Amino acid sequence: MCGLAGAIAIASDARVDRERLCRMSALVAHRGPDGEGFWSDPQGRVALAHRRLSVIDIAGGSQPMCSDSGKIVLVFNGEIYNYREERQALVDSGVTFRTNSDTEVLLRLYERFGAECVHRLRGMFAFALWDATRGELLVARDRVGKKPLFYALEDGCLYFASTLNALRDTATHTGRVNLEALDAFLSLGYIPAPLSIWHGIAKVPAGSLLTVSRAGLQSKRYWDFDTDREAFRGTFDDAVDRLDDLLTTAVSLRLRSDVPLGVFLSGGIDSSLVTAIAKRQSTNPTMTFSIGFEDPTFDEAIYAERVAKQLGTEHHTFRGRPEMLRIVPEVVRQFGEPFADSSALPTYILARETRRHVTVALTGDGGDEGFGGYDWYGTAARLNRLSHFVPQPVARAASVVSGPFEARWPALQRARRGLRVLAMGEPERFGALRTFVAGELRRSHDHGVAAGAWIAARYREVPGTSLRRMRVADITTYLADGLMPKVDVTSMAHGLEARAPLLDQEVLRFALGLPDAWLVNANGGKGILKALLGRYLPAELFQRPKHGFSVPLSRWFASTMRNGALDDLHHAEALRDTGWFQAKGIRRLVSEQQTGLRDHTQRLYNLIVLREWLRQL
């Protein structure tokens, strides 16, 4: 796991700014504290920089890495988990290696297969590879977006880096805020690729390849869940056996490390299953890490401790308190753009404390998307059934008629919102469930993005059942641009590598081919994961309502509201001076939160994060 930066001149008379690239490299140094490297071609057309976090082949994996001919140069962030198998296949075909690193395996795979090598990679990665023979730069990002990569076109050159700040803070021109991205943030809590908060800086979308040459920039998606699907043939028990094999392989591959390794254990189904398999596969003592809260409603630490005791791991528990809100400025600075998943706060602390013990941590990320664990899947299914009894024209008319009365009877607000949702088509209904209503806050402008429509479009493109469509839509939007950046930024801020076995492409391919009934039933989602976990742990340790990794934000807000901490949010100069917001809209959110009329916790946190981001400009 590392940080990278680089540049290529596209215009014939342009040259890369080496000094800027050195500054960019310094700004990604926290991602790779163990080493640094720099390479440029003699003509000044291409330059690559790398900051290394040493995990595999500590002595021999330095970057940038050049081919024997010197014509191909690679910088790589991530891990190729199947590098040993691919290396052996190359050795058998006569390829000679200089190191034991996965970086060299990637380099040799490109020499043999060209850009098609990405299809052989089982891992998480963002890399840039200069091929002087072809006169082009190849840039790639892994299938589900575990590793980030940003780029910008300036002065006839394309600059790219692992962090947004590395590009923005070294830019030669003052950037403008992208109002389309701002709208997306207010509706989603994150900014989806290819957008960033800055005009002129883009994100490489997950599962994409960029080719850059004198002819310009071309982008294509190399892996898609829409076409990569195969229905499972066999019984439920056969499927549990197959899942056990797949997850055992996925975990075993991710246990490969030349540095200390542990597991994030929340006590939920996903992390408990990963921990159980890791404990069975590892020959070394297994260290596990969790974070808990004083509020028992949100505290899962007790469940993690019970699982750890049952499995016999060396367990560490850290505590999160209301004072955690004080690290918002620090976390906002790391993301470089507004990002309002409040669970980033405890994840940041968990990563910081875990890094004192290990360099690599396995996580349970991906279980909800792959195996139908989110509560909103059930909500969407109920609304879809209800829509059959309330025709769209009736729901639409009722929402219009009730409009003038909702101010007098606040309960009508909730009823009207429900009617509006029922009046939608199925894709739009799911899009509405996955967004926040923020229109009352914004002043009108011409740059809006309909985030709900964007998610609905993804839902509509996916073949299969409603549940499969929802899961793929979440994987390609919420997971790729929300959850994956959260884990990457908060862990790499402390030089900790996070690995997610449940996001292995073979596990996801298998999950998306299962019948809905094996995933979601009367007892909730992830039925097949629960069946497999039952082979490792007693049911009483995990059979409970879904909790989710969240913080008691609404209760923390309630305590801060008592001393007026949020009362002046609508007066905040950072928000007011932009001209983007209506103060009365913010006042209404705070008032309704204080009186308990509506829960605006997420919307208020969005504004707090945005205010802090604006203060740091």
C-alpha positions in Angstrom: 0.0 0.0 0.0 1.5 3.3 -1.1 1.1 6.7 -2.5 1.9 7.6 -6.1 2.0 10.7 -8.3 3.0 11.4 -11.8 2.6 13.4 -15.0 2.7 13.1 -18.7 2.9 15.8 -21.3 0.2 15.5 -23.9 0.8 18.6 -26.0 3.9 18.3 -28.2 5.4 21.5 -26.8 4.6 20.8 -23.1 7.0 19.5 -20.5 6.3 18.0 -17.1 6.9 20.3 -14.1 9.3 18.2 -12.0 9.3 20.6 -9.1 5.5 20.3 -8.9 5.8 16.5 -9.0 8.2 16.6 -6.0 5.7 18.6 -4.1 2.9 16.2 -5.0 5.1 13.3 -3.8 5.6 15.0 -0.4 1.8 15.4 -0.1 1.2 11.7 -0.4 4.1 10.8 1.9 1.7 9.7 4.8 0.5 6.9 2.6 4.0 5.5 2.2 6.3 6.3 5.1 8.9 3.5 4.4 10.5 4.8 1.2 10.4 7.0 -1.8 11.4 7.0 -5.5 11.4 9.2 -8.5 11.8 8.6 -12.3 11.6 10.8 -15.3 12.5 10.3 -19.0 15.3 12.3 -20.5 12.9 14.4 -22.7 10.9 15.6 -19.7 7.7 14.2 -21.1 6.9 11.7 -18.3 7.7 11.6 -14.6 6.6 9.2 -11.9 7.0 9.4 -8.1 6.3 6.9 -5.4 6.0 6.7 -1.6 6.1 3.1 -0.2 4.5 1.3 2.6 6.5 -1.9 2.7 4.3 -5.0 3.1 5.5 -7.5 0.5 9.2 -8.1 -0.3 10.4 -5.3 2.0 14.0 -5.4 0.6 13.2 -5.7 -3.1 10.0 -4.0 -4.0 11.1 -0.4 -4.4 9.4 1.8 -7.0 9.2 3.2 -9.6 10.1 -0.1 -11.1 11.6 -0.4 -14.6 11.6 -3.3 -17.1 14.9 -4.8 -18.2 14.9 -2.7 -21.3 14.0 0.4 -19.4 11.1 1.1 -21.8 8.4 0.3 -19.3 8.1 2.0 -15.9 5.5 1.3 -13.2 4.2 2.9 -10.0 1.7 0.9 -8.1 -0.5 1.3 -5.0 -2.2 -1.7 -3.5 -1.7 -5.4 -3.3 -2.0 -8.2 -5.9 -3.1 -11.1 -3.7 -2.6 -13.8 -6.3 0.9 -12.6 -7.2 2.5 -15.9 -6.2 0.3 -17.9 -8.6 0.8 -15.5 -11.4 4.5 -15.4 -10.8 4.8 -19.2 -10.9 2.8 -19.3 -14.2 5.2 -16.7 -15.7 8.3 -18.6 -14.4 7.0 -21.7 -16.0 6.8 -19.9 -19.3 10.4 -18.8 -19.0 10.2 -15.3 -17.4 13.0 -14.4 -15.0 12.4 -12.3 -11.9 14.7 -10.0 -10.0 12.6 -9.5 -6.8 9.9 -11.3 -4.8 7.4 -8.4 -5.0 3.9 -8.3 -6.4 5.0 -5.1 -8.2 7.3 -7.0 -10.5 4.6 -9.6 -11.1 2.4 -6.8 -12.3 5.2 -5.4 -14.5 5.9 -8.8 -16.1 2.2 -9.4 -16.6 2.0 -6.2 -18.6 5.0 -7.2 -20.7 3.2 -10.5 -21.5 -0.5 -9.4 -21.8 -0.5 -5.6 -22.2 -3.5 -3.8 -20.8 -5.4 -7.1 -20.7 -3.3 -8.0 -17.6 -5.9 -6.3 -15.4 -8.2 -9.2 -15.9 -5.7 -11.5 -14.2 -5.3 -9.4 -11.1 -7.0 -10.5 -7.9 -6.5 -7.6 -5.5 -6.8 -3.9 -4.9 -4.8 -1.4 -6.9 -4.3 1.9 -8.6 -1.3 2.0 -10.9 0.3 4.0 -13.7 2.6 2.4 -16.3 4.6 4.3 -18.9 5.2 2.3 -22.1 7.8 4.2 -24.2 7.5 1.7 -27.1 3.8 2.6 -27.5 4.3 6.2 -26.4 1.4 6.0 -23.9 0.6 5.9 -20.2 -1.8 3.3 -18.9 -3.7 4.2 -15.7 -5.9 1.6 -13.9 -8.1 1.3 -10.8 -9.4 -1.9 -9.2 -12.8 -3.3 -9.8 -14.7 -1.9 -6.8 -12.6 1.2 -6.1 -10.6 0.2 -3.0 -7.6 2.4 -4.1 -8.1 6.0 -5.2 -6.6 7.9 -8.1 -7.2 11.6 -9.2 -6.1 13.4 -12.3 -6.1 16.9 -13.8 -5.2 18.4 -17.2 -3.1 21.5 -16.8 -0.7 23.4 -19.2 -0.8 20.6 -21.8 0.0 17.9 -19.2 -2.0 15.3 -17.3 -1.1 15.1 -13.6 -2.3 12.3 -11.3 -2.0 11.4 -7.7 -3.4 9.2 -4.9 -4.9 12.1 -3.1 -7.0 15.1 -4.1 -4.9 17.5 -2.0 -1.7 16.5 -3.9 -3.3 17.9 -7.1 -5.2 20.9 -5.7 -2.5 22.2 -3.4 0.1 22.2 -6.2 -2.1 23.5 -9.0 -0.8 26.5 -10.9 -4.4 28.0 -11.2 -6.9 28.7 -8.4 -9.6 26.1 -8.6 -13.3 26.7 -8.7 -15.8 24.6 -6.6 -17.8 22.2 -8.8 -21.4 23.0 -7.9 -22.5 19.8 -9.5 -20.3 17.9 -7.1 -21.6 20.0 -4.2 -25.2 19.1 -5.1 -24.2 15.4 -5.2 -22.5 15.7 -1.8 -25.6 17.3 -0.2 -27.8 14.5 -1.6 -25.4 11.6 -1.0 -22.9 12.6 1.7 -20.1 11.8 -0.8 -19.0 12.9 -4.3 -19.3 10.2 -7.0 -16.6 9.6 -9.6 -15.6 11.0 -12.0 -16.6 14.2 -10.1 -14.5 15.9 -7.5 -15.3 19.0 -5.5 -13.0 21.0 -7.8 -13.5 21.9 -11.4 -10.7 20.4 -13.5 -9.9 17.5 -11.1 -11.5 14.1 -11.8 -11.5 10.7 -10.2 -10.7 7.6 -12.2 -13.9 5.5 -11.8 -13.6 2.1 -10.2 -12.9 -0.7 -12.6 -11.6 1.6 -15.3 -8.6 2.0 -17.6 -7.3 5.3 -18.8 -4.9 5.5 -21.8 -3.0 8.7 -22.2 -1.0 9.6 -25.3 -0.4 12.5 -27.8 -3.8 11.6 -29.1 -5.4 12.6 -25.8 -7.1 10.6 -23.1 -9.4 7.6 -23.5 -11.3 5.8 -20.7 -13.1 2.5 -20.7 -14.6 0.2 -18.1 -12.8 -3.2 -18.0 -15.1 -5.0 -15.6 -18.8 -4.8 -15.0 -21.2 -6.7 -12.8 -23.9 -6.5 -15.4 -22.3 -9.0 -17.7 -20.1 -10.9 -15.2 -22.9 -13.0 -13.7 -23.6 -16.7 -13.4 -26.5 -18.4 -11.6 -25.4 -20.9 -9.0 -26.4 -24.5 -9.7 -26.9 -26.7 -6.7 -28.6 -26.8 -3.3 -28.4 -24.3 -0.5 -26.0 -26.6 1.4 -23.9 -26.9 -1.7 -23.8 -23.1 -1.9 -22.7 -22.8 1.7 -19.8 -25.3 1.0 -18.8 -23.3 -2.1 -18.9 -20.0 -0.1 -16.7 -21.6 2.6 -14.2 -22.5 -0.1 -14.2 -19.1 -1.8 -13.9 -17.1 1.5 -11.2 -19.4 2.8 -9.2 -18.7 -0.4 -10.0 -15.0 -0.2 -8.9 -14.7 3.4 -5.8 -16.9 2.9 -4.6 -14.7 0.0 -5.0 -11.6 2.2 -3.1 -13.1 5.0 0.1 -12.9 2.9 2.3 -10.3 4.4 5.8 -9.7 5.5 4.7 -7.4 8.3 2.4 -7.8 11.4 -1.3 -8.4 10.5 -4.7 -8.2 12.4 -8.4 -8.1 11.8 -11.1 -5.4 12.5 -13.7 -7.2 14.6 -17.0 -5.5 15.2 -18.8 -8.6 16.4 -21.2 -8.5 13.4 -21.6 -11.3 10.9 -19.1 -10.2 8.3 -16.1 -9.3 10.5 -16.8 -12.4 12.7 -16.7 -14.7 9.7 -13.5 -13.1 8.4 -11.9 -13.4 11.8 -13.0 -17.0 12.2 -11.5 -18.1 8.9 -8.4 -16.0 9.5 -7.9 -17.7 12.9 -8.3 -21.1 11.3 -5.8 -20.3 8.4 -3.1 -18.4 10.3 -0.2 -20.1 12.0 0.5 -17.0 14.1 -1.6 -15.6 17.0 -4.5 -13.6 15.6 -4.9 -10.0 16.8 -8.3 -8.4 16.6 -9.4 -4.8 17.1 -12.7 -3.0 17.7 -14.1 0.3 18.8 -17.0 0.8 21.2 -19.2 3.6 22.5 -20.4 4.6 25.9 -24.0 4.7 24.5 -25.1 1.0 24.7 -27.5 1.4 21.8 -24.5 1.8 19.5 -21.9 -0.2 21.3 -21.0 -3.5 19.6 -17.7 -3.9 21.5 -19.3 -6.4 23.9 -20.2 -8.6 21.0 -16.8 -8.4 19.5 -15.2 -9.3 22.9 -17.5 -12.4 23.1 -16.5 -13.5 19.6 -12.8 -12.9 20.3 -13.0 -15.0 23.5 -14.8 -17.8 21.6 -12.2 -17.8 18.8 -9.2 -17.2 21.1 -7.8 -14.1 19.5 -5.7 -11.4 21.1 -8.3 -8.7 21.3 -8.0 -4.9 21.7 -10.9 -2.6 22.3 -10.8 1.2 21.9 -13.5 3.7 23.0 -15.2 6.5 21.0 -16.8 9.4 22.9 -18.7 12.6 22.0 -15.3 14.4 22.0 -14.7 12.4 18.8 -16.4 15.4 17.0 -13.3 17.4 17.8 -11.3 15.4 15.2 -13.7 16.4 12.4 -11.2 19.1 11.1 -8.4 16.5 11.0 -10.6 14.0 9.1 -11.9 16.6 6.7 -8.4 17.6 5.9 -7.4 14.0 5.0 -10.3 13.6 2.5 -9.6 16.9 0.7 -13.2 17.3 -0.2 -16.5 17.2 1.7 -17.2 13.6 2.9 -20.0 13.1 5.5 -20.1 9.5 6.5 -19.8 10.0 10.3 -18.5 6.4 10.7 -15.2 7.8 9.2 -14.6 9.3 12.7 -14.4 6.0 14.6 -12.8 4.3 11.7 -10.0 6.9 11.8 -9.5 6.3 15.5 -9.6 2.6 15.1 -7.0 2.7 12.3 -4.8 5.0 14.4 -4.8 2.7 17.4 -4.6 -0.5 15.4 -1.5 0.8 13.6 0.4 0.8 16.9 0.2 -3.0 16.8 0.1 -4.1 13.1 0.6 -2.7 9.6 -2.2 -4.7 7.8 -5.8 -5.2 8.9 -8.5 -7.4 7.4 -12.0 -6.0 7.4 -15.6 -7.2 6.9 -16.4 -4.7 4.2 -18.7 -5.9 1.4 -20.9 -8.3 3.2 -24.0 -6.0 3.1 -23.7 -5.2 -0.6 -22.8 -8.7 -1.8 -25.2 -10.6 0.4 -28.2 -8.3 0.9 -27.6 -7.1 4.4 -28.9 -3.5 4.3 -32.2 -2.6 5.9 -33.1 -0.5 2.9 -33.4 -3.5 0.7 -36.3 -4.7 2.9 -37.8 -1.2 2.9 -37.6 -1.0 -0.9 -39.3 -4.4 -1.2 -42.1 -3.4 1.1 -42.7 -0.1 -0.9 -42.6 -2.1 -4.2 -45.4 -4.4 -2.8 -47.4 -1.5 -1.5 -47.2 0.3 -4.8 -49.2 -2.5 -6.4 -52.1 -1.5 -4.1 -51.7 2.3 -4.5 -51.6 3.1 -8.2 -49.1 5.8 -9.2 -51.8 8.4 -10.3 -53.6 8.0 -7.0 -50.4 8.5 -5.0 -49.4 11.4 -7.1 -52.7 13.1 -6.7 -52.9 12.5 -3.0 -49.5 14.0 -2.4 -50.5 17.2 -4.3 -53.8 17.5 -2.4 -52.2 17.1 1.0 -49.5 19.7 0.2 -51.3 22.9 1.4 -52.2 21.2 4.8 -48.8 19.8 5.8 -47.7 23.1 7.5 -50.8 22.9 9.8 -50.5 19.2 10.5 -46.8 18.2 10.6 -47.7 14.5 10.5 -48.9 15.1 6.9 -45.2 15.9 6.0 -44.3 12.2 6.5 -47.4 11.0 4.8 -46.8 13.2 1.8 -43.2 12.1 1.5 -44.4 8.5 1.5 -47.0 9.2 -1.2 -44.4 10.9 -3.4 -42.2 7.8 -3.1 -45.1 5.5 -4.0 -45.8 7.7 -7.0 -42.3 6.9 -8.4 -41.3 4.0 -10.6 -39.2 1.2 -9.0 -35.8 2.5 -10.1 -36.6 6.1 -9.0 -38.0 4.8 -5.7 -34.7 3.1 -4.9 -32.8 6.2 -5.9 -35.0 8.3 -3.5 -34.3 5.9 -0.7 -30.5 6.3 -1.2 -30.4 10.1 -1.1 -31.1 13.0 1.3 -33.6 15.7 0.5 -31.6 18.9 0.5 -33.3 21.1 -2.0 -34.8 23.5 0.6 -31.2 24.6 1.6 -29.8 25.5 -1.8 -30.3 28.7 -3.7 -31.3 28.0 -7.3 -28.5 27.5 -9.8 -28.0 25.7 -13.1 -25.5 23.1 -12.0 -27.7 20.7 -10.1 -27.3 16.9 -10.3 -30.2 14.6 -9.6 -28.4 12.1 -7.5 -31.5 10.0 -7.1 -31.9 9.8 -10.9 -28.2 8.8 -11.2 -28.7 5.9 -8.9 -32.0 5.0 -10.6 -30.2 4.9 -13.9 -27.7 2.4 -12.5 -30.5 0.3 -11.1 -32.3 0.3 -14.5 -29.1 -0.8 -16.4 -28.6 -4.0 -14.3 -30.2 -7.3 -15.2 -31.8 -9.6 -12.7 -34.2 -9.3 -9.8 -34.9 -6.1 -7.8 -32.6 -7.3 -5.0 -29.8 -7.9 -7.4 -30.3 -4.6 -9.1 -30.2 -2.8 -5.7 -27.0 -4.6 -4.7 -25.2 -3.8 -7.9 -26.3 -0.2 -7.8 -24.9 0.1 -4.3 -21.6 -1.7 -5.2 -21.0 0.7 -8.1 -22.1 3.9 -6.4 -22.2 3.8 -2.5 -19.5 1.2 -2.1 -17.1 2.5 -4.8 -17.4 6.2 -4.0 -18.5 6.2 -0.3 -17.4 3.2 1.7 -14.1 2.5 -0.1 -12.8 6.1 0.2 -13.8 6.1 3.9 -11.7 3.0 4.6 -8.8 4.0 2.4 -8.4 7.6 3.6 -8.8 6.8 7.3 -6.5 3.8 7.3 -3.8 5.3 5.0 -3.7 8.5 7.1 -1.9 6.3 9.6 0.0 4.0 7.2 -2.3 1.1 7.8 -3.3 -1.2 5.0 -6.9 -2.5 5.0 -7.9 -5.7 3.1 -11.5 -6.9 2.4 -11.9 -10.6 1.6 -15.7 -10.2 1.1 -14.9 -7.9 -1.8 -12.9 -10.5 -3.6 -14.2 -10.6 -7.2 -14.8 -14.3 -7.0 -16.8 -14.0 -3.8 -18.9 -11.1 -5.3 -19.4 -13.0 -8.6 -20.7 -16.0 -6.6 -22.9 -13.8 -4.3 -24.6 -12.0 -7.3 -25.6 -15.4 -8.8 -27.5 -16.6 -5.7 -31.3 -16.8 -5.5 -32.8 -14.0 -3.5 -34.3 -16.4 -0.9 -30.9 -17.6 0.1 -30.0 -14.0 1.0 -33.0 -12.2 2.4 -35.8 -13.9 4.3 -38.1 -13.4 7.4 -35.0 -13.2 9.6 -33.3 -10.4 7.6 -30.5 -10.4 5.1 -27.3 -12.4 4.6 -28.9 -15.7 5.2 -26.2 -17.7 3.6 -23.5 -15.9 5.5 -25.3 -16.7 8.7 -25.5 -20.3 7.8 -21.7 -20.4 7.1 -20.9 -18.5 10.3 -22.9 -21.1 12.2 -20.2 -23.6 11.3 -17.6 -21.5 13.2 -19.5 -19.9 16.1 -22.6 -20.6 18.3 -25.7 -18.9 16.9 -26.3 -16.9 20.1 -23.1 -15.0 19.4 -24.4 -13.5 16.2 -28.2 -14.0 15.9 -29.5 -10.5 16.7 -30.9 -7.5 14.8 -28.6 -5.8 12.4 -26.6 -3.1 14.1 -24.4 -1.5 11.5 -21.2 0.5 12.1 -22.4 3.9 13.1 -21.9 6.5 15.8 -24.5 8.0 18.2 -24.5 11.2 16.3 -28.0 12.3 17.0 -27.4 11.9 20.8 -24.1 13.8 20.6 -26.0 16.5 18.7 -28.6 16.6 21.4 -25.9 17.3 24.0 -24.2 19.9 21.9 -27.5 21.6 21.2 -28.1 22.1 24.9 -25.2 24.5 24.9 -26.1 26.1 21.6 -23.3 24.6 19.5 -25.5 24.2 16.5 -27.7 27.2 16.9 -25.5 29.5 14.8 -25.0 27.0 11.9 -27.2 29.2 9.7 -25.0 32.3 10.6 -21.7 30.5 9.8 -19.7 32.8 7.6 -18.1 29.9 5.7 -21.5 28.8 4.6 -23.2 32.1 4.3 -20.5 33.8 2.2 -20.7 31.2 -0.6 -24.2 32.3 -1.6 -25.1 28.7 -2.0 -27.6 28.3 0.9 -30.8 29.8 2.2 -30.3 30.6 6.0 -34.0 29.9 6.7 -33.6 26.4 5.3 -30.7 25.7 7.8 -32.7 27.3 10.6 -35.6 25.0 9.9 -33.4 21.9 10.0 -31.9 22.9 13.4 -35.3 23.8 14.8 -36.9 20.5 13.7 -34.0 18.6 15.1 -34.2 20.4 18.5 -38.0 19.9 18.8 -37.8 16.3 17.6 -40.2 17.0 14.7 -37.8 15.4 12.2 -34.4 13.7 12.4 -32.0 15.8 10.3 -28.9 14.3 11.8 -27.3 13.4 8.5 -28.2 16.7 6.8 -26.8 18.7 9.8 -23.6 16.6 9.7 -23.3 17.3 6.0 -23.4 21.0 6.7 -20.9 20.7 9.6 -18.4 18.9 7.3 -19.0 21.4 4.5 -18.5 24.3 6.9 -15.2 22.8 8.1 -14.0 22.1 4.6 -14.7 25.7 3.6 -12.8 27.0 6.7 -9.7 25.1 5.6 -9.6 26.6 2.1 
